[in-house]
Structures are given as C-alpha cells and as structure tokens.
Short mmCIF file of C-alpha atoms in Angstrom, two decimals:
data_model
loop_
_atom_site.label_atom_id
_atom_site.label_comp_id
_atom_site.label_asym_id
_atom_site.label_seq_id
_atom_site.Cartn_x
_atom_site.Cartn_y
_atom_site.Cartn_z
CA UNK G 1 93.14 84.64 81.70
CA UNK G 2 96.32 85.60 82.88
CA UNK G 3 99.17 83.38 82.03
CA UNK G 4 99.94 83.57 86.46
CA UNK G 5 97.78 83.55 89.09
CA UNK G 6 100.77 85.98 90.68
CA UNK G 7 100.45 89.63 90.89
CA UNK G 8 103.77 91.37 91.80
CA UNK G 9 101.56 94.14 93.22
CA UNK G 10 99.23 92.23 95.67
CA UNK G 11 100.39 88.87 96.75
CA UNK G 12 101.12 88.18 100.73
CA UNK G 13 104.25 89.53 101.72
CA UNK G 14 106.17 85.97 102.23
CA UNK G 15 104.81 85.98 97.98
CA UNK G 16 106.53 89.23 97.16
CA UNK G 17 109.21 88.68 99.28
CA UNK G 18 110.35 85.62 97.21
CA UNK G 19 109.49 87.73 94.11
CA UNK G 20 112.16 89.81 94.60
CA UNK G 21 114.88 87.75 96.30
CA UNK G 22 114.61 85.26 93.38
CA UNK G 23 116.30 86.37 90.24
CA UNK G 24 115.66 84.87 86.40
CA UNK G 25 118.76 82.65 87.06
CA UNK G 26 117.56 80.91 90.02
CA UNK G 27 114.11 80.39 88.20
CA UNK G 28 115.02 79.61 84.75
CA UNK G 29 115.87 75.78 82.58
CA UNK G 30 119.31 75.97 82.20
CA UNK G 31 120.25 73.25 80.18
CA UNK G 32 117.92 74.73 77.12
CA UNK G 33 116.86 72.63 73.79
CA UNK G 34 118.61 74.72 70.67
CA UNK G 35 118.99 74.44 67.41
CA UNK G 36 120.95 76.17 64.24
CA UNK G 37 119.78 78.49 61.70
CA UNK G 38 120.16 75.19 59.24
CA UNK G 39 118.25 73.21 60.73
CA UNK G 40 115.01 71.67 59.34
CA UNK G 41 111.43 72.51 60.91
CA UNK G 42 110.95 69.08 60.86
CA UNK G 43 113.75 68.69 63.41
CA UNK G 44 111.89 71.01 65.57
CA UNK G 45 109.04 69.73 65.30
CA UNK G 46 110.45 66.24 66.74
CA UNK G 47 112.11 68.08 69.89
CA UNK G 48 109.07 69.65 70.31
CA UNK G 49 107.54 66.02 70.32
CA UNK G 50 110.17 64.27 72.15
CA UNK G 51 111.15 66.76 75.01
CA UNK G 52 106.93 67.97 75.30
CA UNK G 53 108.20 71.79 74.76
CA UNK G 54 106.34 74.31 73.05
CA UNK G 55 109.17 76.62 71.73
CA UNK G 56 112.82 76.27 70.97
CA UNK G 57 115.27 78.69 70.72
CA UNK G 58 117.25 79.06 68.02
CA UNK G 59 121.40 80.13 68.65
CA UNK G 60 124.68 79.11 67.88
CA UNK G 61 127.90 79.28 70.16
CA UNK G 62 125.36 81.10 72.37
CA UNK G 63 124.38 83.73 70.02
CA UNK G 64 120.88 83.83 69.64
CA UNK G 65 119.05 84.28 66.27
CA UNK G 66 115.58 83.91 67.05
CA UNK G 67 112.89 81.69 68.58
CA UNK G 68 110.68 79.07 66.80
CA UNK G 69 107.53 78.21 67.90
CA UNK G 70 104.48 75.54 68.58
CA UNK G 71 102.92 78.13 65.83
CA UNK G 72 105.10 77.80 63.42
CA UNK G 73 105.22 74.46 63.43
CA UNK G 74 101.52 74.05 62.72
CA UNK G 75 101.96 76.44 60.19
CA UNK G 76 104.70 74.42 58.48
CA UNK G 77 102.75 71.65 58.53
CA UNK G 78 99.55 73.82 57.28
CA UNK G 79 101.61 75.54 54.54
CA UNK G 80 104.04 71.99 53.53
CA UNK G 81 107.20 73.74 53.82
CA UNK G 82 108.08 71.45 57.02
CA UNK G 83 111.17 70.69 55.43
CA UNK G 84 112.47 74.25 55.06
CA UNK G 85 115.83 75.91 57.22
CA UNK G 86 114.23 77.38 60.68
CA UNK G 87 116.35 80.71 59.82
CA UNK G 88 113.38 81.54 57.22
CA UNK G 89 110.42 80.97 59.52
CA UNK G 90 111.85 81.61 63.04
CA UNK G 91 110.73 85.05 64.69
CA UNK G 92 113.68 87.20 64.84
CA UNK G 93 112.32 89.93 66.98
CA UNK G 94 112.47 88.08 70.42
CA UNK G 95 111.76 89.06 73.90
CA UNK G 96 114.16 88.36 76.09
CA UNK G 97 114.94 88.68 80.22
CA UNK G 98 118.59 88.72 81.76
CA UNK G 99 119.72 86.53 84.25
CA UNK G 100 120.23 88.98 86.97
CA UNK G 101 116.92 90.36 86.84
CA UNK G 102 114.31 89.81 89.61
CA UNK G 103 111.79 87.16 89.01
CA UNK G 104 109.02 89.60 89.42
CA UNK G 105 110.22 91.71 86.55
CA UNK G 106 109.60 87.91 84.46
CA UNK G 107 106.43 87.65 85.95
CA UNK G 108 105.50 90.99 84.34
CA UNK G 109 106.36 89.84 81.00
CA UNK G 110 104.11 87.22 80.94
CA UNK G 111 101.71 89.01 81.34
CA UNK G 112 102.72 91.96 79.23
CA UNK G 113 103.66 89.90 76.22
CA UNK G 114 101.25 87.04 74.90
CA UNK G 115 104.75 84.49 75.17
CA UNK G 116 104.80 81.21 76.73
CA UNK G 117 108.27 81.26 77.44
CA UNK G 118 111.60 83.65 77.39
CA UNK G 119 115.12 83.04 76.51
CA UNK G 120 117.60 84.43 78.77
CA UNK G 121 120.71 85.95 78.66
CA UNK G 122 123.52 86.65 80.63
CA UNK G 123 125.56 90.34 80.54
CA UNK G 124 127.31 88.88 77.51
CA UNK G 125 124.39 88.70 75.51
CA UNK G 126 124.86 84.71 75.63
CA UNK G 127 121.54 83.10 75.66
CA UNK G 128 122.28 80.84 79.27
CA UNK G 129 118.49 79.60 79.96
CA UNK G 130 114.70 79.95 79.48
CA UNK G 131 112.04 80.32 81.65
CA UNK G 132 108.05 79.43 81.04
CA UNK G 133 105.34 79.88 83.28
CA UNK G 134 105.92 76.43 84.14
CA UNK G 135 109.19 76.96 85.67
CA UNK G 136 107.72 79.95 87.64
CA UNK G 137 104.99 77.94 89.24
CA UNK G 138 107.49 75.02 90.48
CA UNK G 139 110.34 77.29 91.90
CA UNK G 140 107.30 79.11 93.72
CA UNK G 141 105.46 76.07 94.86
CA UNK G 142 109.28 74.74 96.39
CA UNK G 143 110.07 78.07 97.90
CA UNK G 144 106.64 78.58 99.57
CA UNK G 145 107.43 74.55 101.26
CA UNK G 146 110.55 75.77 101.82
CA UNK G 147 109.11 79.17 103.59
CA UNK G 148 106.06 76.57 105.07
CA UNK G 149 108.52 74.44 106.65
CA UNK G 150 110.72 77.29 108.32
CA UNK G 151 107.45 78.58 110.35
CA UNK G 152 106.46 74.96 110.98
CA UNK G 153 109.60 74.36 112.79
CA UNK G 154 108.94 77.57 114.55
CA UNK G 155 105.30 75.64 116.06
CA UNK G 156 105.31 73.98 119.36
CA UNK G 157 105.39 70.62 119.47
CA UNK G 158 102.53 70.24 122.10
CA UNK G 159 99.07 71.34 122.11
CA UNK G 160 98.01 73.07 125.25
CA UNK G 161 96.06 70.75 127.94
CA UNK G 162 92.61 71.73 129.72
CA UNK G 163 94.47 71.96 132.85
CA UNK G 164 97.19 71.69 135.43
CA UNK G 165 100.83 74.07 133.77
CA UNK G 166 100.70 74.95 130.00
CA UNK G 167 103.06 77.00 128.10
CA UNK G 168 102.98 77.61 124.76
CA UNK G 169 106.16 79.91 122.65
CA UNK G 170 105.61 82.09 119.89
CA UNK G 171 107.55 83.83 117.28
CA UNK G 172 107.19 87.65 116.20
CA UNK G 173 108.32 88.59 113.47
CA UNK G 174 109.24 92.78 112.30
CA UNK G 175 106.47 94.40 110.67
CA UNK G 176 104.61 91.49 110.00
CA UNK G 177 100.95 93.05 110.53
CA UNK G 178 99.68 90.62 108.64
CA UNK G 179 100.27 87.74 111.36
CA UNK G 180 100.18 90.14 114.46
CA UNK G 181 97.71 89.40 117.01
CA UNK G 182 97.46 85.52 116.53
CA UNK G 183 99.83 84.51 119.69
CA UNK G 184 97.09 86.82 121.88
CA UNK G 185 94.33 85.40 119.84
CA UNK G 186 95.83 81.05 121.05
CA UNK G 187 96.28 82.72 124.41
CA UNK G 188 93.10 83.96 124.43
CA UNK G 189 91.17 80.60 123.42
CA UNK G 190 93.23 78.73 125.82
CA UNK G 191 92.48 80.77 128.67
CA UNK G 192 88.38 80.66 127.39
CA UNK G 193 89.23 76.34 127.50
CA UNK G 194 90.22 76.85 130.80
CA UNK G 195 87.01 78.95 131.81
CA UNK G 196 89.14 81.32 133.24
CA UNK G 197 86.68 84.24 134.30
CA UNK G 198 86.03 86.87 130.97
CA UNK G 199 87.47 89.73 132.86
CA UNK G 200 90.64 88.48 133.48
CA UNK G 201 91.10 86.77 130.02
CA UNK G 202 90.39 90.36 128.62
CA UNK G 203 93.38 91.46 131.15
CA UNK G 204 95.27 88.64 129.79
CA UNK G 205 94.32 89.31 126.00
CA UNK G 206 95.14 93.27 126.13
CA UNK G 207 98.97 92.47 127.76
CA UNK G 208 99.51 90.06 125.25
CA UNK G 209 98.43 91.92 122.28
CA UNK G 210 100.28 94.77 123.25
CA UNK G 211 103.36 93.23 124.04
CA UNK G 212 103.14 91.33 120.08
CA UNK G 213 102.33 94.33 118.40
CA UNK G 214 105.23 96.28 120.65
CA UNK G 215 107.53 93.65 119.09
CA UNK G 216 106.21 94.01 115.32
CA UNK G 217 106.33 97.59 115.44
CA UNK G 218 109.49 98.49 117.42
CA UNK G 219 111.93 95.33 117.57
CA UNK G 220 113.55 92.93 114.63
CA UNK G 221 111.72 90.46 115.94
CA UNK G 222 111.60 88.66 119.50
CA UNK G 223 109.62 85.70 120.88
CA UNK G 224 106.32 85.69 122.88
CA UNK G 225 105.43 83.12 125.76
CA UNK G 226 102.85 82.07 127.75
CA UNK G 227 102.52 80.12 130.91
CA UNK G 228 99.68 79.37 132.33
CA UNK G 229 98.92 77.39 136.00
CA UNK G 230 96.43 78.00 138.73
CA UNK G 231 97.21 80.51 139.73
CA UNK G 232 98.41 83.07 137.31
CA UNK G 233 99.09 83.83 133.77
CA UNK G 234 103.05 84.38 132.92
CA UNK G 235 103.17 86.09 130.03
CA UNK G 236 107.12 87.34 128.56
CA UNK G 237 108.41 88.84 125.32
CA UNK G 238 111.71 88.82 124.86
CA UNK G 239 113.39 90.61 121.69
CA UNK G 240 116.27 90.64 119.67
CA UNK G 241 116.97 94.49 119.60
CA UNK G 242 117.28 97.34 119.44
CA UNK G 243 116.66 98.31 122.92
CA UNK G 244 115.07 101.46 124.50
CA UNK G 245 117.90 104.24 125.08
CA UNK G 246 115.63 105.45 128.08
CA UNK G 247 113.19 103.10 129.75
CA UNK G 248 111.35 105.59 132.13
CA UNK G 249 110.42 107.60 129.11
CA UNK G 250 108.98 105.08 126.71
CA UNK G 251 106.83 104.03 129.94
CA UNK G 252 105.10 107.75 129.59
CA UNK G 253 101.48 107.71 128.23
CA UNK G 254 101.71 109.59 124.33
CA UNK G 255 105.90 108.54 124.37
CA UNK G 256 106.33 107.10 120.80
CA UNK G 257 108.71 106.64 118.52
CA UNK G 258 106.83 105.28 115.83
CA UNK G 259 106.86 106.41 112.25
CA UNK G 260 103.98 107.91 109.62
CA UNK G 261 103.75 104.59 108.30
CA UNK G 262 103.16 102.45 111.88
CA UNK G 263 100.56 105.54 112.65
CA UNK G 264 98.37 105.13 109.92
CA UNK G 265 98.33 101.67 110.76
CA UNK G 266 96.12 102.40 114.00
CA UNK G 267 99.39 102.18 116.58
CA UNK G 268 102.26 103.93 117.54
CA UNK G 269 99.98 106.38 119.92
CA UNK G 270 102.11 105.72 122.77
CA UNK G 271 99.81 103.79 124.60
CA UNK G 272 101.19 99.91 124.74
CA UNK G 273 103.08 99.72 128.12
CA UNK G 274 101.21 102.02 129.43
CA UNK G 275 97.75 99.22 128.97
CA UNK G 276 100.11 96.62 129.59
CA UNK G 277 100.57 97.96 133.27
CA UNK G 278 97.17 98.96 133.16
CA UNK G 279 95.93 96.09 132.98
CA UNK G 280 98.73 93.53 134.66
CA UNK G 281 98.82 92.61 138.16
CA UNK G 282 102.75 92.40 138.02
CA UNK G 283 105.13 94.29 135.04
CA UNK G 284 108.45 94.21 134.23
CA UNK G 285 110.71 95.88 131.84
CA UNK G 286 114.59 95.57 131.06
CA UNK G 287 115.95 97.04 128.21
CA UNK G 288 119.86 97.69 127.12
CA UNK G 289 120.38 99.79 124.51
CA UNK G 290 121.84 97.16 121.59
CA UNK G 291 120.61 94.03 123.13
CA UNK G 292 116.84 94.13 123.30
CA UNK G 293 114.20 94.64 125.70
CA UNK G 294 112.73 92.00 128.26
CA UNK G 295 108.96 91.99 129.16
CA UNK G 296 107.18 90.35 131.90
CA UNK G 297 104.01 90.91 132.73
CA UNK G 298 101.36 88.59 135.53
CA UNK G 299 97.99 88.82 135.50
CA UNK G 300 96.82 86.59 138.51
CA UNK G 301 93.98 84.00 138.94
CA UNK G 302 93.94 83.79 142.62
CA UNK G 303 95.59 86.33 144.84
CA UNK G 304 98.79 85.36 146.16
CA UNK H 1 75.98 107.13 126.61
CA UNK H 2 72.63 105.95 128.87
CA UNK H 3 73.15 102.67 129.79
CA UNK H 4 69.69 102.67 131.26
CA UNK H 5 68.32 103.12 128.27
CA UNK H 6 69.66 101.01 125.87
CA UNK H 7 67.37 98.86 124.04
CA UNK H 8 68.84 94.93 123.60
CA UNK H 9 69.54 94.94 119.97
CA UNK H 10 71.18 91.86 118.26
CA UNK H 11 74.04 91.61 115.45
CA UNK H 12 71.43 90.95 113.07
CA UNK H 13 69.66 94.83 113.75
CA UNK H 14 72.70 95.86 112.32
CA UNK H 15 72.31 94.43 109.13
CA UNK H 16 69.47 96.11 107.35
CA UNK H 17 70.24 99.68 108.06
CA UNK H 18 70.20 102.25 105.23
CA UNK H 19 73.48 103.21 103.95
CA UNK H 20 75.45 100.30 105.39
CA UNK H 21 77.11 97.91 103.12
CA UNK H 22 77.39 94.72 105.15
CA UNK H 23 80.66 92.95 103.58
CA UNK H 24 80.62 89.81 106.22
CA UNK H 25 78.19 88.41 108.17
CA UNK H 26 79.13 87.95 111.61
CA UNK H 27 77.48 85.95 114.26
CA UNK H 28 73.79 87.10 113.73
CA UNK H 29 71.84 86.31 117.82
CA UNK H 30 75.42 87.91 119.36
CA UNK H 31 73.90 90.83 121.45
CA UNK H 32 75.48 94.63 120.48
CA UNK H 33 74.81 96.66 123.94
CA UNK H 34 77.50 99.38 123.25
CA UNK H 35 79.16 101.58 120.37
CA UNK H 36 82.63 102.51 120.30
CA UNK H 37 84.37 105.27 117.53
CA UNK H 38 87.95 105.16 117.64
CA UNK H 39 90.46 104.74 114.77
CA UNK H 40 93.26 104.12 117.46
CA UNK H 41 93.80 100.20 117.57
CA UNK H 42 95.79 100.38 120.86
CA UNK H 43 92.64 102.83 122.28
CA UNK H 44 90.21 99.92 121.06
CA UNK H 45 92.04 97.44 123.01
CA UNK H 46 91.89 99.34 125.96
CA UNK H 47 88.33 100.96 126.22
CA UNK H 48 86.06 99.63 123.75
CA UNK H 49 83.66 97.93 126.08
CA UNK H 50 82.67 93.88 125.29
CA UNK H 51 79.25 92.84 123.06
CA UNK H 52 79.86 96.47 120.93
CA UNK H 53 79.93 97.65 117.55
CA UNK H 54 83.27 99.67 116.30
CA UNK H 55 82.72 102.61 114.62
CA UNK H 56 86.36 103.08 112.65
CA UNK H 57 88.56 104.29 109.53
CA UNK H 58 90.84 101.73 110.14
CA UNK H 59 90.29 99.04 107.06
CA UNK H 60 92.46 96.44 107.80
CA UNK H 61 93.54 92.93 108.89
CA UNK H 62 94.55 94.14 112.90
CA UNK H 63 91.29 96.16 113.61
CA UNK H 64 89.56 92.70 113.50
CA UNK H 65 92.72 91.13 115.71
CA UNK H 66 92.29 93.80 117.52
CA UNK H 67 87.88 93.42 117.90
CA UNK H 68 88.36 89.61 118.05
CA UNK H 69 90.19 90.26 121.56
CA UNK H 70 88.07 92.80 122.54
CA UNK H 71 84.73 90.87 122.22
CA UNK H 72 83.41 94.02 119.81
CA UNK H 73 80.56 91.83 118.04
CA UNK H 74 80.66 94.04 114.47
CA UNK H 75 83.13 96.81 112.33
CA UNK H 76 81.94 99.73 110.71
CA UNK H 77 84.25 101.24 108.48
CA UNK H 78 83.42 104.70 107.42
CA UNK H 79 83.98 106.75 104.15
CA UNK H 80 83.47 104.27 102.29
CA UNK H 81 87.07 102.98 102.21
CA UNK H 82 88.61 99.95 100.54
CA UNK H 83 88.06 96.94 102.53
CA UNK H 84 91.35 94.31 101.83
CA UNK H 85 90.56 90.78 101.01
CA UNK H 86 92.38 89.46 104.18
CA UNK H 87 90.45 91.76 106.19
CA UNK H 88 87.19 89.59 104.87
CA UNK H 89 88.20 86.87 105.51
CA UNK H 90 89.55 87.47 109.19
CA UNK H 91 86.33 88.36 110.11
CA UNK H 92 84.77 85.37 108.61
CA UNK H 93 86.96 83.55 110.36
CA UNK H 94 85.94 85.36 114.04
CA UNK H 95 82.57 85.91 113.22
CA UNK H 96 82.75 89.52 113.25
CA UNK H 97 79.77 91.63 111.25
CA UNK H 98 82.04 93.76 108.79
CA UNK H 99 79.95 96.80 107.54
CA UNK H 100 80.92 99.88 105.16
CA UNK H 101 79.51 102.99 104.70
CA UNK H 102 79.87 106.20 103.09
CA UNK H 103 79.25 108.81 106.01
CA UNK H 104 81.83 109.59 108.51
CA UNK H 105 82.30 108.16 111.96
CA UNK H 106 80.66 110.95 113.72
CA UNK H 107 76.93 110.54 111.45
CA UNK H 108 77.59 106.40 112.20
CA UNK H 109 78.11 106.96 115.74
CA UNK H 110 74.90 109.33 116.08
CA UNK H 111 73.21 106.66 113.73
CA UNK H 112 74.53 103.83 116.50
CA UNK H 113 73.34 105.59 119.06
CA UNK H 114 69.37 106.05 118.07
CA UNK H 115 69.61 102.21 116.92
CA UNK H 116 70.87 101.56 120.72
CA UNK H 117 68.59 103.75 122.41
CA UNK H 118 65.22 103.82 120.61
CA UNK H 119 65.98 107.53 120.52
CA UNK H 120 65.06 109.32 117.31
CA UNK H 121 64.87 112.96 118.52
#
C-alpha cells in the first residue's frame, strides 16, 4: 500500500494545485518532541507513550543527530538494553526535507522511502519541524474545505422554478476543462423542466457551450448567466480580460488564436461565435482590448 | 448517408460488436439513427445530428460534455487510446455508451454505417 492515497502526477487539478502552492513549512508539526544524545531509550519510549508518536527526533540547540524510532524501541525492549543512551541506537543516516520545499516533493518521499515521518530543516540546517503522513492528510482535508467552500459561495442561492422568470449565474474559470460544459449542461436540464421544444433547447445548449468554453479557453475567467421567461432565453458571458484587439476578425469562420495545447483538446478551430450566431436569434459582442469581452446572445421561444 | 434506409437499431446493438471494447454502459433501449466522425468538439456541437453514435479520437472529459448536449446516445474512441478515469465516469453519469477500439475512425465509421443500414456489400 502506499503510505498516500495522493499521486503528485494524477490528482484533479484543485489536488495538484494545492500540492504545489503548499510548502513543507505550511504542512509540517512545528513544535516537535526531541531529545539529547544522553538520553535514555526508556525516556523515549514514554514520549512515545505519552504524546502517541511513533518517532522522535533526536537534536540539540537544533542540531540534529539522528532519529529514533517505534523500532528501536521494540528492539530495546527485545534486546534489554532499554536503559542505554539513544546516541548508540538512534539511526544516524536520516532523511530529511527543507522547509521551503513544495509539499509534493514530501509526498514523494513517502513513498520513495519506507519512513513514517521526516524531520525538517530550515536553510540553516536547524531541524524547525516534522511532518508524517498524518499531517499531510489534515492540511489536505482543511485546504480542500477551504477550496469546497470558495466554489460553494460561488453557487446560487436559489434553485430554478418550473416556471414564470428564472436566472441562474455561473462562474468560469481559465482552463478549467475539467468543469467546462456544466453551466450549459443546468441550462440545458432547466430548459428540458420547462418542456421547452428539443430544437430550441439544442439552440440554447450550443450558444451556451460555446460561449463557456470561449471563456475557458481564451479569457482569465468571466461569469456565465442565464435568464429564462416566456418568451426567450437570455443568455450573457461576461469576462474579465483580455479582450479581442479586432472584433470583426475573431467573428470569421477558421479565425483562432488558440494554441497546440487548446487544439489537441478538440477546440480552438475557429468555430465558437461563428455557432453561437448560427444558432442565436439575437448576438452581441463588445470587446475592449484590456477590459474583456461582453456576450449576449437570445434564442427566442415565441416570436416577438 | 441514406436516411431511407436506415434500420432502427438501439444502444444496446452497439454493444456486442467485434473489436469494440465497451468501457460504460450507456442507456441500453436509447435509439442510435445516425453516425457522426469528427474529432473537432466545437464541429460536434454544431452538426452531429441527435439519437447518434460519435465516431472520435478525442478521449476525454469535454467530448462527453460536449455528446451530453448534443443528444449523441454513445462514443467511440478509436486507436485504441487511453480512456481517463473522469471521462468514465462522466458518461456514467449521462448515460452515454463509451466504446474503444483499435481501428481508426474511418474502418468504425464504415463499420457504423453497415450496422445502420443492414448494408454488408
């Protein structure tokens, strides 16, 4: 088994994000259990017992001199010589992180060595912490909450009704394929809820999905909204930036400015505003250069 | 393709073809009355008719986004490329028949095309 269920490789991207932007620091026990190279085994065998840790270091004014163990204890107790000085027992070739290092580089070492727990030190070479697998799982568990609770907050606070006006806001965020596709996907089932005829939820579905993924791919990140009465479908996407430097030529069928990367995702061929308007009964586009681009796009339910 | 002579075939004709892997079940009685090959998403969205099957390269999370809007009923991905976890379980979640295979999209399409039309010629 592997000592986490975390791989730095392949975890969601909110995961790996908080891989990174963590460091050892942030992650590790800073107030950590010590004791001298004169102290008894016995001793350590008590902290062990009265503090429910499996390994202690072992350092003086911050210099560190080795690491004893659960193991060692047992084998003290095996062998009789719980009495003896740790400094003849203790394992003197230790593994160690530094503070500044990202927590996914920690991660690796758990897996890499067989240890249940590092010492850490800063640039100084003075030991400052420790961090187990225990302390990884709790910072990660708090972060994710934390993470949780930011997109929460980003929810409305009302679910849509059968009829009469409904509007619903969503937030898109940069490159995040992963999520892209789910504010068409609600508009979608509310406009099925409202048995608004297949052909024009399709209409409906197509605009929205290509306004999201316009935001994912081309914008830092913008907001997409839906309102919804009798008589039409408002749909509007409103971004924070960068802008299009030349409207009339991103609305060109095949204009793109979309990298390798975007391509081999399926998009980038050009084609979004020109389904949008394709498919929209009304369309709308404002862009300045620096600001962000504004668009607006109608499909209707009953001619006006 | 004939329209006229399509046969009504059914998610669940999909299943037991030679040389397809099925990876998720999708919603077996949903009716399949068109194919579509395309590896474009944004081409997808825009042409691939309702109640089809998708004939693609593209393994990953937004082609079934993408075929959830669209009403396409199943996903064939060809050449036998890697199909991401998330990508399971998205179409799990929409009830979208996720198939693999080795051959390339034009042999699926041609394949797609006798199973729609009864045509073996």
């Amino acid at each position: 088994m592997k000592a986490l269920p975390v791989n730095p490789d392949q975890s969601p991207l909110v995961v790996l994000d908080l891989l990174f932007k963590l460091k050892i620091k942030d992650v590790m026990t800073a107030e950590v259990i010590t004791v001298k190279r004169t102290d008894s085994l016995r001793k350590v065998q008590h902290l062990m017992r009265d503090n429910r840790i499996s390994g202690v270091p072992v350092s003086e004014n911050g210099r560190l001199f080795g690491i004893i163990s659960i193991d060692d204890i047992i084998r003290a107790l095996d062998a009789g010589h719980i009495g003896d000085p740790v400094e003849r027992h203790m394992s003197v070739n230790v593994v160690v992180l530094e503070e500044d290092m990202p927590l996914s580089f920690g991660i690796s070492y758990f897996d890499k060595f067989k240890f249940g727990r590092f010492p850490v030190l800063n640039h100084n070479n003075q030991l400052v912490g420790i961090l187990s697998s225990r302390d990884v799982s709790t910072t990660l568990l708090l972060e994710l909450l934390k993470e949780y609770r930011k997109i929460e907050a980003q929810l409305p606070h009302h679910a849509p009704q059968p009829s009469g006006k409904v509007s619903q806001r969503f937030r898109v965020n940069r490159y995040d394929f992963e999520n892209a596709g789910k504010a068409s996907q609600a508009i979608k089932k509310t406009l099925i809820q409202r048995d608004v005829p297949p052909a024009l939820v399709r209409r409906a579905a197509v605009a929205a999905y290509e306004m999201e993924i316009n935001q994912v791919v081309h914008s830092t990140g913008g907001n997409l909204s839906y309102e919804i009465d009798d008589n039409k479908i408002d749909l509007l996407a409103i971004d924070d930036g960068p802008g299009i430097a030349n409207v009339e030529e991103a609305l060109g069928e095949g204009y793109t400015t979309a990298n390798e990367w975007i391509k081999s995702l399926g998009f980038g061929a050009g084609m979004g505003l020109t389904n949008i308007r394709r498919v929209a009964d009304e369309f709308t586009i404002r862009s300045t250069l620096g600001s962000g681009t504004r668009v607006h796009t109608v499909v209707w339910l009953k001619k006006p | 393709m004939n329209r006229e002579r399509l046969q009504k075939i059914k998610v669940s004709d999909l299943t037991n073809v030679d040389g397809w892997e099925c990876i998720s079940a999708g919603t077996a009685n949903a009716p399949i009355s068109a194919a579509y090959t395309s590896d474009l998403l944004s081409d997808v969205m825009a042409n691939a008719p309702e109640d089809s099957v998708l004939i693609t390269l593209q393994a990953h999370l937004n082609t079934v986004a993408v075929a959830a809007l669209a009403d396409v009923r199943a996903i064939i991905i060809c050449h036998a490329r890697p199909i991401p976890d998330d990508m399971i379980a998205a179409a799990q979640r929409e009830g979208i028949l996720l198939l693999r295979t080795k051959a390339n999209q034009f042999d699926t399409t041609v394949k797609c095309y006798r199973l729609l039309t009864g045509d073996y010629n």
